[in-house]
Amino acid sequence: MNQSKLISFGAVFFIAIVLVIALSNSLFLTIDPGERGVLFKRFSGGLDKENIYDQGFHVIAPWNKVYIYDVRVNEAFEKMQVLSKNGLNITIELSLRYYPEPNKIGDLHENIGNKYLQRIIVPEIRAATREVIGKYFPEELYSSKRESIQTEIFERTRDAVSRKDIVIDAVLIRDIELPETVKGAIEEKLEAEQAALKFEYILQQETQEAERKIIEAQAKAESNRILNASLTENILRDKGIEATLELSNSPNSKVIIVGGSENGLPLILGQ
C-alpha cells in the first residue's frame, strides 16, 4: 500500500515537474536592461496599461502575455527624393534617433503597436522633409541654410510624433545629392563669392594703408609748419652761437673770429 502511494506521489511530482518545464517560458519572464513590458491579461481585463513591467525577473500566469519594448535610444536612416522651391529633384539622406515613452508603452501598444517606426515616425519625417525642403532653393540646401533646415525638420517631426507617445531625440542630414550641373554651378558661384570677398579684403587693407600714409604725411607737414613758424632770425643766431661755442671746446686747433660773418655769427678757422 505504501509502495503504491509512493508511486502515485512520484507520478504526480513528475507530471508537475514536466508541466513547470513546459510552461517555464510562459511562467517566468526576464526583462533585460533598457526594456519595459506591458501585460495582456487574457481572462481578466485585457491590456494592463497602468502597470509597466521594469527590468528584472517576473512571474506571470501562463495564460497571460507580456509585450516587450526596447526603450533605449535607437537610430534609423531614411533616404528620399524631394522637390526644392524651384522644382528641382533632390535626394536627401537623414538619420534620426528615437525611443518610446517608457511609462506610456501601454498606450503605444494599444494604439499603434511595436511597429511604430514604420507606421508613425517614417511617414511623419517624410512629410516634414518634403514640406521644409520645398521652401528652399538648391544653393541654400547645399551651404548656408543646411543647419536651419535640419532644425526645422527635427522640430516638425518631434511635435507630430510626441502626441503618439514617441520621442524624437534628433534628426540629422547625412547627405544631400544634387544634379551634377546644378552642383557645379553652385560650386562656381561659391568660389566667385570667396574670390570677391578676398579682393574686398585686400582692397580694404590697401585703403587703410593709404589712409595711414596720408595721416602720417599730414602730421609731418603740420609739425614742419609749426616749427617754421617758431624759428625767428634771433633764435637761429642764438642756436648758431651755441653750436660755435661747443665747437670751440673741442681739442682741435682753431681760430675763432667773433662777428666775422655777414649775419654776425663767429667764424671758425681751422689749421
CSV table of N, CA and C in Angstrom, one decimal, residues 34 68-76 96-102 104-105 107-125 157 160-162 164-168:
chain,number,residue,atom,x,y,z
A,34,GLY,N,17.2,48.2,-20.3
A,34,GLY,CA,16.8,49.0,-21.5
A,34,GLY,C,15.4,48.6,-22.1
A,68,ILE,N,7.2,43.1,-24.9
A,68,ILE,CA,8.4,43.7,-24.5
A,68,ILE,C,8.7,44.9,-25.5
A,69,TYR,N,9.1,46.0,-25.0
A,69,TYR,CA,9.5,47.2,-25.8
A,69,TYR,C,10.9,47.6,-25.4
A,70,ASP,N,11.7,47.9,-26.4
A,70,ASP,CA,13.0,48.5,-26.3
A,70,ASP,C,12.9,50.0,-26.1
A,71,VAL,N,13.2,50.5,-24.9
A,71,VAL,CA,13.0,51.9,-24.6
A,71,VAL,C,14.4,52.7,-24.7
A,72,ARG,N,15.4,52.1,-25.2
A,72,ARG,CA,16.7,52.8,-25.4
A,72,ARG,C,16.6,53.6,-26.6
A,73,VAL,N,17.5,54.6,-26.8
A,73,VAL,CA,17.6,55.4,-28.0
A,73,VAL,C,18.1,54.5,-29.2
A,74,ASN,N,17.2,54.5,-30.2
A,74,ASN,CA,17.6,53.8,-31.4
A,74,ASN,C,17.8,54.7,-32.6
A,75,GLU,N,18.5,54.3,-33.6
A,75,GLU,CA,18.8,55.1,-34.8
A,75,GLU,C,18.2,54.4,-36.0
A,76,ALA,N,17.7,55.3,-36.9
A,76,ALA,CA,17.1,54.8,-38.2
A,76,ALA,C,17.6,55.7,-39.2
A,96,LEU,N,17.9,59.6,-37.8
A,96,LEU,CA,17.1,60.0,-36.7
A,96,LEU,C,17.2,59.1,-35.5
A,97,ARG,N,17.2,59.7,-34.3
A,97,ARG,CA,17.3,59.0,-33.1
A,97,ARG,C,15.9,59.1,-32.4
A,98,TYR,N,15.4,58.0,-31.8
A,98,TYR,CA,14.1,57.9,-31.3
A,98,TYR,C,14.0,56.9,-30.2
A,99,TYR,N,12.9,57.0,-29.4
A,99,TYR,CA,12.6,55.9,-28.4
A,99,TYR,C,11.2,56.1,-28.0
A,100,PRO,N,10.5,55.1,-27.5
A,100,PRO,CA,9.1,55.2,-27.0
A,100,PRO,C,9.2,55.8,-25.5
A,101,GLU,N,8.1,56.5,-25.1
A,101,GLU,CA,8.0,56.9,-23.7
A,101,GLU,C,7.9,55.7,-22.8
A,102,PRO,N,8.9,55.5,-21.9
A,102,PRO,CA,8.9,54.2,-21.2
A,102,PRO,C,7.6,54.0,-20.4
A,104,LYS,N,4.7,55.0,-21.1
A,104,LYS,CA,3.5,55.1,-22.0
A,104,LYS,C,3.4,54.0,-23.0
A,105,ILE,N,4.2,52.9,-22.8
A,105,ILE,CA,4.2,51.8,-23.8
A,105,ILE,C,2.8,51.1,-23.8
A,107,ASP,N,-0.2,52.6,-23.7
A,107,ASP,CA,-1.0,53.3,-24.7
A,107,ASP,C,-0.4,53.1,-26.1
A,108,LEU,N,0.9,53.1,-26.2
A,108,LEU,CA,1.6,52.9,-27.5
A,108,LEU,C,1.2,51.6,-28.1
A,109,HIS,N,1.2,50.5,-27.3
A,109,HIS,CA,0.9,49.2,-27.8
A,109,HIS,C,-0.6,49.1,-28.2
A,110,GLU,N,-1.4,49.7,-27.4
A,110,GLU,CA,-2.9,49.6,-27.7
A,110,GLU,C,-3.2,50.4,-29.0
A,111,ASN,N,-2.6,51.6,-29.2
A,111,ASN,CA,-3.0,52.4,-30.3
A,111,ASN,C,-2.2,52.2,-31.6
A,112,ILE,N,-0.9,51.8,-31.4
A,112,ILE,CA,-0.1,51.7,-32.6
A,112,ILE,C,0.6,50.3,-32.7
A,113,GLY,N,1.2,49.8,-31.7
A,113,GLY,CA,1.9,48.5,-31.7
A,113,GLY,C,3.4,48.8,-31.8
A,114,ASN,N,4.1,47.7,-31.8
A,114,ASN,CA,5.6,47.8,-31.8
A,114,ASN,C,6.2,48.2,-33.1
A,115,LYS,N,5.4,48.3,-34.2
A,115,LYS,CA,5.9,48.8,-35.5
A,115,LYS,C,5.7,50.3,-35.7
A,116,TYR,N,5.9,51.0,-34.6
A,116,TYR,CA,5.6,52.4,-34.6
A,116,TYR,C,6.6,53.2,-35.5
A,117,LEU,N,7.8,52.6,-35.7
A,117,LEU,CA,8.7,53.3,-36.6
A,117,LEU,C,8.2,53.4,-38.0
A,118,GLN,N,7.7,52.3,-38.5
A,118,GLN,CA,7.2,52.3,-39.9
A,118,GLN,C,5.8,53.0,-40.0
A,119,ARG,N,5.0,52.8,-38.9
A,119,ARG,CA,3.7,53.4,-39.0
A,119,ARG,C,3.5,54.9,-38.7
A,120,ILE,N,4.4,55.4,-37.9
A,120,ILE,CA,4.3,56.8,-37.4
A,120,ILE,C,5.5,57.6,-37.8
A,121,ILE,N,6.7,57.2,-37.4
A,121,ILE,CA,7.9,58.0,-37.5
A,121,ILE,C,8.2,58.3,-38.9
A,122,VAL,N,8.3,57.2,-39.7
A,122,VAL,CA,8.8,57.4,-41.1
A,122,VAL,C,7.8,58.2,-41.9
A,123,PRO,N,6.5,58.0,-41.9
A,123,PRO,CA,5.6,58.9,-42.6
A,123,PRO,C,5.7,60.4,-42.2
A,124,GLU,N,5.8,60.6,-40.9
A,124,GLU,CA,5.9,62.0,-40.4
A,124,GLU,C,7.2,62.7,-40.8
A,125,ILE,N,8.3,61.9,-40.7
A,125,ILE,CA,9.6,62.6,-41.1
A,125,ILE,C,9.6,62.8,-42.6
A,157,THR,N,8.9,67.1,-37.0
A,157,THR,CA,8.7,65.6,-36.7
A,157,THR,C,8.5,65.4,-35.2
A,160,ALA,N,5.0,66.3,-34.2
A,160,ALA,CA,4.0,65.4,-34.7
A,160,ALA,C,3.9,64.1,-34.0
A,161,VAL,N,5.1,63.5,-33.6
A,161,VAL,CA,5.1,62.1,-33.0
A,161,VAL,C,4.9,62.2,-31.5
A,162,SER,N,5.1,63.3,-30.9
A,162,SER,CA,5.0,63.4,-29.4
A,162,SER,C,3.6,63.1,-29.0
A,164,LYS,N,1.9,60.8,-30.0
A,164,LYS,CA,1.8,59.3,-30.1
A,164,LYS,C,2.6,58.6,-29.1
A,165,ASP,N,3.1,59.3,-28.1
A,165,ASP,CA,3.9,58.7,-27.0
A,165,ASP,C,5.3,58.2,-27.5
A,166,ILE,N,5.8,58.9,-28.5
A,166,ILE,CA,7.1,58.6,-29.1
A,166,ILE,C,8.0,59.9,-29.0
A,167,VAL,N,9.3,59.7,-28.7
A,167,VAL,CA,10.2,60.8,-28.5
A,167,VAL,C,11.2,60.8,-29.7
A,168,ILE,N,11.3,61.9,-30.4
A,168,ILE,CA,12.4,62.1,-31.4
A,168,ILE,C,13.5,62.8,-30.7
